[in-house]
GROMACS .gro file of C-alpha atoms in nm:
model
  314
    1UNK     CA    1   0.008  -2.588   2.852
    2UNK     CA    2   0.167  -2.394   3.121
    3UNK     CA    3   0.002  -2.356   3.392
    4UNK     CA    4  -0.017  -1.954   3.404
    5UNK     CA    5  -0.143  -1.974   3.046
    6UNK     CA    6  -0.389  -2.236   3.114
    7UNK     CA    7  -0.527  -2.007   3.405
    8UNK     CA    8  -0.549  -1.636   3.222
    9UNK     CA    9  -0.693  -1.882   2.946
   10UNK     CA   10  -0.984  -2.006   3.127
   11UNK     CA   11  -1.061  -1.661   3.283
   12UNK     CA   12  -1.111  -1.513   2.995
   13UNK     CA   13  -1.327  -1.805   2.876
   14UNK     CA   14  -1.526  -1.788   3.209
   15UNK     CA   15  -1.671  -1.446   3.118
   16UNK     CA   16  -1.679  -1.463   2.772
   17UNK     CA   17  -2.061  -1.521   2.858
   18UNK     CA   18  -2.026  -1.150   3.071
   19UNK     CA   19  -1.956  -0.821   2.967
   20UNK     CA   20  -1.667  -0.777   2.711
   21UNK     CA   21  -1.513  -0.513   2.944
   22UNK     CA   22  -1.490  -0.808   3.193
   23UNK     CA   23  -1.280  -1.018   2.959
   24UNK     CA   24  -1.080  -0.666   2.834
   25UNK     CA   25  -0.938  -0.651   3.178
   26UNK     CA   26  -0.834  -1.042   3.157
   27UNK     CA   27  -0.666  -0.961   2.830
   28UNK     CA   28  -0.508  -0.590   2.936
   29UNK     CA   29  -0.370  -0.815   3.265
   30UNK     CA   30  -0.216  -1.050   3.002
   31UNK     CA   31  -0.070  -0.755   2.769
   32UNK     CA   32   0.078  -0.587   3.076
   33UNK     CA   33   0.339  -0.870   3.084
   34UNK     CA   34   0.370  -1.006   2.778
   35UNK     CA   35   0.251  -1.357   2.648
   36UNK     CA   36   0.465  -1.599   2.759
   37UNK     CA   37   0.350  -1.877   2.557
   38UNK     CA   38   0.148  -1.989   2.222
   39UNK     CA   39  -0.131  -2.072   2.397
   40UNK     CA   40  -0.154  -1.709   2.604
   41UNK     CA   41  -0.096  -1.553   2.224
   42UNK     CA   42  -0.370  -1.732   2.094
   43UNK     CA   43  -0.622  -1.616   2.375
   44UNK     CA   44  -0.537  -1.268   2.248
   45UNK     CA   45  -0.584  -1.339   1.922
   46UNK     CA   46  -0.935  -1.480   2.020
   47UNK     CA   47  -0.968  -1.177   2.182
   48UNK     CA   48  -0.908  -0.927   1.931
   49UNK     CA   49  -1.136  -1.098   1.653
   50UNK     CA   50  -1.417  -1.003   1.999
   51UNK     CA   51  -1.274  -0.662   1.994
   52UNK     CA   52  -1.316  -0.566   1.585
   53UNK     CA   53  -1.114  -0.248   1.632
   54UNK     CA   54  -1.337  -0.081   1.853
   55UNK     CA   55  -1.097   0.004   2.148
   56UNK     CA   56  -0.826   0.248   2.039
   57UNK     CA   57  -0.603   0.149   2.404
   58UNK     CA   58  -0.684  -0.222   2.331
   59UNK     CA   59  -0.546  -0.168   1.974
   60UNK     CA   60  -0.250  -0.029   2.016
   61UNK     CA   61  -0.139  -0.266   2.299
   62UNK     CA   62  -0.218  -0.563   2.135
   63UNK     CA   63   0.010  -0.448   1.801
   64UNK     CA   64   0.271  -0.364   2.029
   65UNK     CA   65   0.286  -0.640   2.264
   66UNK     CA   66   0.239  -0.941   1.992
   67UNK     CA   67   0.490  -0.801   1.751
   68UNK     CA   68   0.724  -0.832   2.065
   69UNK     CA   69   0.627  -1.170   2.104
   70UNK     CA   70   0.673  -1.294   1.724
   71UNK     CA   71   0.978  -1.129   1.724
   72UNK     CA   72   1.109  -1.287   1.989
   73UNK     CA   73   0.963  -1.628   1.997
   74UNK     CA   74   1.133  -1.911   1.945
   75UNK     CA   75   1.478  -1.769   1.966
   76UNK     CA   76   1.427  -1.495   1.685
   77UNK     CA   77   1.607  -1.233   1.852
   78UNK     CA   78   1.425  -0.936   1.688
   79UNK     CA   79   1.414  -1.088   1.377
   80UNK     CA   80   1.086  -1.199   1.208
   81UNK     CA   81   1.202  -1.594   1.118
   82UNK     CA   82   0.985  -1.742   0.824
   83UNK     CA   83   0.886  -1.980   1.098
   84UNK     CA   84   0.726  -1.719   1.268
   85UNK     CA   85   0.595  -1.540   1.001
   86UNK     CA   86   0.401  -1.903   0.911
   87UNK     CA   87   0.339  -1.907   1.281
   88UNK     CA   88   0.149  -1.601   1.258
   89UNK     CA   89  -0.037  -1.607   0.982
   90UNK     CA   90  -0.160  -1.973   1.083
   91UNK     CA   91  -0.314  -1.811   1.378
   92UNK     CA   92  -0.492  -1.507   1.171
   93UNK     CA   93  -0.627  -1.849   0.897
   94UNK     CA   94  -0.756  -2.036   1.216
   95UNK     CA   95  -0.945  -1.754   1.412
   96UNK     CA   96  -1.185  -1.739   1.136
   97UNK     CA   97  -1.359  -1.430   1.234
   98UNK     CA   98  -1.330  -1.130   1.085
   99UNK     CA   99  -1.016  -0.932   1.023
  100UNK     CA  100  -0.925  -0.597   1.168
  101UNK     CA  101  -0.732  -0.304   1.150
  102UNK     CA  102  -0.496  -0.394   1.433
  103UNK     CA  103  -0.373  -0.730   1.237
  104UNK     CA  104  -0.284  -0.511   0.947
  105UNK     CA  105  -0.103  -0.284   1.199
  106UNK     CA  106   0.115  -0.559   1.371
  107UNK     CA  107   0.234  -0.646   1.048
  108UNK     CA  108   0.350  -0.291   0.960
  109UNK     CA  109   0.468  -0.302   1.289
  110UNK     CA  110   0.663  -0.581   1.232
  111UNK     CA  111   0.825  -0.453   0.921
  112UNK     CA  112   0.899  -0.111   1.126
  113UNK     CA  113   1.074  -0.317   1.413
  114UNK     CA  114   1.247  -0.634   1.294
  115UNK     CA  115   1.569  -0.642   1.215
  116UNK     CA  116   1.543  -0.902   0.933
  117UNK     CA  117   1.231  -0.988   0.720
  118UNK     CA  118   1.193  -1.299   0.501
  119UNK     CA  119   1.218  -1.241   0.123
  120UNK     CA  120   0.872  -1.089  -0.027
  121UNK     CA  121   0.732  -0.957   0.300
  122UNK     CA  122   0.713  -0.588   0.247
  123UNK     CA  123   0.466  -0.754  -0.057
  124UNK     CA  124   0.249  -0.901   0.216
  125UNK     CA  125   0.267  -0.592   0.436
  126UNK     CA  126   0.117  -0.414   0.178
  127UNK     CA  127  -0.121  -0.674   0.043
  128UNK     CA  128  -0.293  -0.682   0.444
  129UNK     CA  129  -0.263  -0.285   0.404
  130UNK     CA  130  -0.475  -0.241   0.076
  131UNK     CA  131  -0.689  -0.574   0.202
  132UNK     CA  132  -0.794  -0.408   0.505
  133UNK     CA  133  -0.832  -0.021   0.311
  134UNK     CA  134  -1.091  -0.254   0.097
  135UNK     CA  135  -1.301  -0.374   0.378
  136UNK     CA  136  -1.255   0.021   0.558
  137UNK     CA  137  -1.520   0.062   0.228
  138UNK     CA  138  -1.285   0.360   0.125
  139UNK     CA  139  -0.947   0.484   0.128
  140UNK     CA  140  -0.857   0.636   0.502
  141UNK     CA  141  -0.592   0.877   0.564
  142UNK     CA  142  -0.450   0.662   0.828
  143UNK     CA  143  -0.408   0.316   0.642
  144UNK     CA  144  -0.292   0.549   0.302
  145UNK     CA  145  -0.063   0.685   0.507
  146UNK     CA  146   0.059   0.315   0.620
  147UNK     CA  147   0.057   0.223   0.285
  148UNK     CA  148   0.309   0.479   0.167
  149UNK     CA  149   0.587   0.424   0.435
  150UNK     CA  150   0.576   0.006   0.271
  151UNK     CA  151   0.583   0.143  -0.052
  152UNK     CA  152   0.881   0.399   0.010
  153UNK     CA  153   1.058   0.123   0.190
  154UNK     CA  154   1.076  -0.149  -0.078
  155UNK     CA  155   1.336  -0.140  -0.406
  156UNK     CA  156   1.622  -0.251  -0.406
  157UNK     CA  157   1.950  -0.051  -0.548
  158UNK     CA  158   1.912  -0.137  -0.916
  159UNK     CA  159   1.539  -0.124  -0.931
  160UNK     CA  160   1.403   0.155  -0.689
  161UNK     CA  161   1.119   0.232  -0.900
  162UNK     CA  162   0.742   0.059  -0.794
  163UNK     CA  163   0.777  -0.282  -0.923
  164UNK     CA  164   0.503  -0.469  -1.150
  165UNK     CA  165   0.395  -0.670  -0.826
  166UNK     CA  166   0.386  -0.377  -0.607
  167UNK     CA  167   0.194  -0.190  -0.882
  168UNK     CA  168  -0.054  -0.486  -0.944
  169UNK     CA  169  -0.162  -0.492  -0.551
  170UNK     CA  170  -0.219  -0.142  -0.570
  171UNK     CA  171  -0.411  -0.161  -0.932
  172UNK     CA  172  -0.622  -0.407  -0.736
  173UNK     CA  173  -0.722  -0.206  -0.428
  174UNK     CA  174  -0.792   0.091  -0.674
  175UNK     CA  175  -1.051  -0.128  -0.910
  176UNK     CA  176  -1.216  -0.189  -0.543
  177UNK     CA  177  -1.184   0.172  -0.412
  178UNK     CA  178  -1.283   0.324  -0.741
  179UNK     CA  179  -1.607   0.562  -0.687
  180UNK     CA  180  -1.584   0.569  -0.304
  181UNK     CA  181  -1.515   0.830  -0.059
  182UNK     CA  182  -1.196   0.829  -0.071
  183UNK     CA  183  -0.926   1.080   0.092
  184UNK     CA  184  -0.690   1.251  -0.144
  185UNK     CA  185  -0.410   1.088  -0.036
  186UNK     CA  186  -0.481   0.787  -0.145
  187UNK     CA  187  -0.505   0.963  -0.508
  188UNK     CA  188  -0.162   1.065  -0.466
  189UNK     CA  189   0.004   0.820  -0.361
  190UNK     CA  190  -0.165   0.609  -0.626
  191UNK     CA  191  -0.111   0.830  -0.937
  192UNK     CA  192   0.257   0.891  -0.842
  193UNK     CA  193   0.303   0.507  -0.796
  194UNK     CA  194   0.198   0.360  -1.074
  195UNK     CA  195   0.311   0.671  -1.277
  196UNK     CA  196   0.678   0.581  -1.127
  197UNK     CA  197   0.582   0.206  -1.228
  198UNK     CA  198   0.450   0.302  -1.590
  199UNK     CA  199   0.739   0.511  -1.703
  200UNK     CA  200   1.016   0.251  -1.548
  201UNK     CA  201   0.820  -0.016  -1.761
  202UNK     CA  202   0.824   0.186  -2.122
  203UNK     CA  203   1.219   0.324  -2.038
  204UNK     CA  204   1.479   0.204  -2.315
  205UNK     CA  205   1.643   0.168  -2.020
  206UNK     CA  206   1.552   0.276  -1.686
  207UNK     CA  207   1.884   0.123  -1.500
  208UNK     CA  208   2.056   0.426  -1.647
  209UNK     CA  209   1.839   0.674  -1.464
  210UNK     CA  210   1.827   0.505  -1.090
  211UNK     CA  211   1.858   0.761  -0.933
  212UNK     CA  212   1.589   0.979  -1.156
  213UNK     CA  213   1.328   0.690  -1.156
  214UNK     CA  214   1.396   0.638  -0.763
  215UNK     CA  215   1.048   0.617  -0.569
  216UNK     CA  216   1.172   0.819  -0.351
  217UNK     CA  217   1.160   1.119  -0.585
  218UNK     CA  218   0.792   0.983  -0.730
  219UNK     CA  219   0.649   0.955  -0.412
  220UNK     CA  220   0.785   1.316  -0.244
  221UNK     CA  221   0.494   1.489  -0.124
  222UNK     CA  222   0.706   1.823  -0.190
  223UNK     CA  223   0.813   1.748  -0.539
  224UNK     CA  224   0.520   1.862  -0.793
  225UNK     CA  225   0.752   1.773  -1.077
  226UNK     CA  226   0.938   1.450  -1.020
  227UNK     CA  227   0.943   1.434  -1.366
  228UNK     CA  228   1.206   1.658  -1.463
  229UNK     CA  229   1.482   1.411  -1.317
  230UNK     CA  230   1.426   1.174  -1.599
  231UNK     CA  231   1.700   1.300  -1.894
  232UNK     CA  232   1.518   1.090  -2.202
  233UNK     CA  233   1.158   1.227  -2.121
  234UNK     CA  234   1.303   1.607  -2.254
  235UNK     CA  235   1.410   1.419  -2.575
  236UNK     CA  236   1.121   1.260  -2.669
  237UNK     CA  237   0.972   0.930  -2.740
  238UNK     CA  238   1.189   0.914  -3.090
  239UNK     CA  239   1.516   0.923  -2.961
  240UNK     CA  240   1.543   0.593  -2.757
  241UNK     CA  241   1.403   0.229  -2.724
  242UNK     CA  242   1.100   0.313  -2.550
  243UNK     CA  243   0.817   0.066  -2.528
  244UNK     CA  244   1.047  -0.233  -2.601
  245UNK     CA  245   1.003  -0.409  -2.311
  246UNK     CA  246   0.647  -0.395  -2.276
  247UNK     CA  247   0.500  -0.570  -2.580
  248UNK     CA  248   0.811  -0.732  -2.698
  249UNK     CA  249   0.734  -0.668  -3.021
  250UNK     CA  250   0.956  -0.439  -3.211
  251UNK     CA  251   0.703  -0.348  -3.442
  252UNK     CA  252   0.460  -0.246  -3.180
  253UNK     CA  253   0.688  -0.057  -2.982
  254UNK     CA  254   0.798   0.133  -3.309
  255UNK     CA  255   0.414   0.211  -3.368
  256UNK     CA  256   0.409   0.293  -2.986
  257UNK     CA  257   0.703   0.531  -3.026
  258UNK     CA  258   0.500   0.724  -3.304
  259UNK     CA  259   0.221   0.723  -3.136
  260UNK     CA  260   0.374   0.847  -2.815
  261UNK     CA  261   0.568   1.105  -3.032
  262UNK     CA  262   0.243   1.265  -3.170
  263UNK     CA  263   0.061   1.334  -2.906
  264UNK     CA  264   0.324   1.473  -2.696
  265UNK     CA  265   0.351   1.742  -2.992
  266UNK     CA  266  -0.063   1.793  -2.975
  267UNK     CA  267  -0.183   2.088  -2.823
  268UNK     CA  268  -0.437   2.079  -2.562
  269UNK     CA  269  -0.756   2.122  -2.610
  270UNK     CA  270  -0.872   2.480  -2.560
  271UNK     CA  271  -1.103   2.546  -2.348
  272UNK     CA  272  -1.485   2.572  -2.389
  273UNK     CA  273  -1.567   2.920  -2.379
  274UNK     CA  274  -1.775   3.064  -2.088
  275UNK     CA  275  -2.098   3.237  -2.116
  276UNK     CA  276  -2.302   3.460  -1.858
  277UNK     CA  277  -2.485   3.160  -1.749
  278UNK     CA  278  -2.177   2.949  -1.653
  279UNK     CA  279  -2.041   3.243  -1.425
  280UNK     CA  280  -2.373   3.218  -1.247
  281UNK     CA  281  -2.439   2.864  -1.239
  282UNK     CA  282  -2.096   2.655  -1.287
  283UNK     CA  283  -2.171   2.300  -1.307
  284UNK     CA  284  -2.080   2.069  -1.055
  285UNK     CA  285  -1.684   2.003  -0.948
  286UNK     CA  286  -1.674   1.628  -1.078
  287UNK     CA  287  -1.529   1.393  -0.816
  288UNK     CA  288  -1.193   1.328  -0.827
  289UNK     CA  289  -1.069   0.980  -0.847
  290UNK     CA  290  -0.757   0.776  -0.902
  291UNK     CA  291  -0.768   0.735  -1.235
  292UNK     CA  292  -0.792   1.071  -1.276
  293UNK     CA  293  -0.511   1.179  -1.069
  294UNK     CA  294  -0.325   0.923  -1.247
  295UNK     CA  295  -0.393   1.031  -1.623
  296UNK     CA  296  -0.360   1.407  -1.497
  297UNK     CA  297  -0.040   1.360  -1.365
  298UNK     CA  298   0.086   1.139  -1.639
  299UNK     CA  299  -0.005   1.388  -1.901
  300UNK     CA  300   0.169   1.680  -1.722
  301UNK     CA  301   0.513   1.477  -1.663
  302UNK     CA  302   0.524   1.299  -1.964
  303UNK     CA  303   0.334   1.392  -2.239
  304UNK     CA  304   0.184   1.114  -2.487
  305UNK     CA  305   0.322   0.826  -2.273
  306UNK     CA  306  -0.020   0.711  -2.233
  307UNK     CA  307  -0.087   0.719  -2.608
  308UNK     CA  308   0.250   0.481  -2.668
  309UNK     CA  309   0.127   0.262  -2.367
  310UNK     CA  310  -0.234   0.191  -2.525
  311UNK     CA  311  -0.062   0.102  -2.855
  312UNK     CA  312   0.202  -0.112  -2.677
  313UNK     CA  313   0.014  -0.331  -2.496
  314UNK     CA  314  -0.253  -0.341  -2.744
   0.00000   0.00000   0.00000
């Protein structure tokens, strides 16, 4: 160990038994001028799992100045190596203590600022996202908001639309989230994602509508209709293929198709009719939740592709 490291080191291990602002200063001293070995990271590390997110300067250095660091160590040049991506997540395994919000932030950080990424890593970026929105106990605007810019960023040219593994990290946060407090973005972003996922999965074939199945469009906060891109969803569900690749079964995707094809033709239910009493005393707003926003949204841009999706992967 370096002898500079070795010395910051032991400060901040001499008052770890004083005040935490004492050892804050050690560790905004170290920050100032960047790590300038392992060992110095490591002490930060250490003294982040101390901090727990409570420290809005502290948090915002240590992102910043420890993405520099990975992306820079060992000769990376600004990009994140898988070397250093193991490197770092070693040293998030070994600290043991609890996680915070700032480790999920370097790595979105990381994704922001490197030049190159190893295969797969927007998938963890967005796995320590939704992780983290789970242990938040609800769905903040902040870490929603974080989660959209990952989910915007990944595709690739011939498959821009959410992708079954983005779509079961996000299905997973969701079955955690569901009933809490959550903020309304996070129902948006969540119906329109997995809408964008669902449709691209029941497609006859969604390579011939890039550009209409695009996340980009899905996920456009000023686009109420993203729907209306998508040429085969004006046809119908009888005049195409649809369903075939989800069940594999040509029979069931038939059935799916007719299925599908009926109750886009259903009309609505009307609705109930309302007396004296409910003018004066409405019942309750209910609550709205994901799943909601997701079968809402679903029924208005494509009508009775739930009905072929229940049949098709019956």
């Amino acid at each position: 160990m370096v002898r500079t490291a070795s010395g910051i080191i032991q400060r901040i291990q001499a008052v770890s038994h004083r005040s935490r602002e004492d050892a804050r200063q050690v560790a905004l001293e170290m920050c100032s001028r960047g790590p300038k070995s392992d060992a110095e990271a490591q002490a930060l590390f250490d003294f982040n799992t101390r901090m727990n997110g409570t420290d809005l300067d502290w948090d915002s250095r240590f992102v910043r100045v420890m993405a520099s660091y990975v992306l820079a160590r060992e000769g990376a040049n600004n990009a994140l190596t898988q070397s250093n991506l193991d490197w770092l997540q070693e040293r998030i395994v070994s600290g043991g203590g609890p996680r915070n919000r700032n480790l999920a932030g370097l790595f979105t950080r990381l994704f922001r600022k490197a030049s190159q990424v190893p295969d797969g890593y927007g998938l963890v970026v967005l796995t320590h996202l939704c992780e983290q929105m789970v242990r938040d106990g609800r769905a903040l605007d902040d870490m929603v908001e974080q989660i959209a810019e990952i989910v915007s960023r990944l595709g690739t040219e011939q498959a821009p639309w959410l992708s079954r593994a983005e779509a079961a990290i996000l299905l997973r946060a969701h079955d955690q989230l569901e009933g809490c407090e959550n903020d309304p973005a996070w129902n948006f972003l969540f119906s329109r994602a997995i809408a964008n996922h669902l449709i691209a999965s029941a497609h006859p074939n969604p390579h011939s509508e890039r550009h209409a199945l695009s996340r980009k469009h899905w996920l456009d906060q000023n686009d109420a209709h993203p729907g209306k891109f998508v040429g085969c969803l004006a046809l119908g569900f009888d005049k195409g293929r649809w369903f075939e690749h989800i069940g594999h079964e040509a029979e069931r995707a038939r059935l799916a198709r007719h299925a599908a094809s009926l109750a886009a033709k259903r009309k609505p239910d009307a609705a109930p009719m309302r007396n004296v009493w409910w003018r004066k005393s409405p019942p309750p707003a209910a609550i709205p939740t994901a799943s909601h926003a997701l079968v809402d949204f679903l029924n208005r841009e494509a009508p009775g592709l739930l009905a072929g999706l229940v049949v098709a992967a019956h």
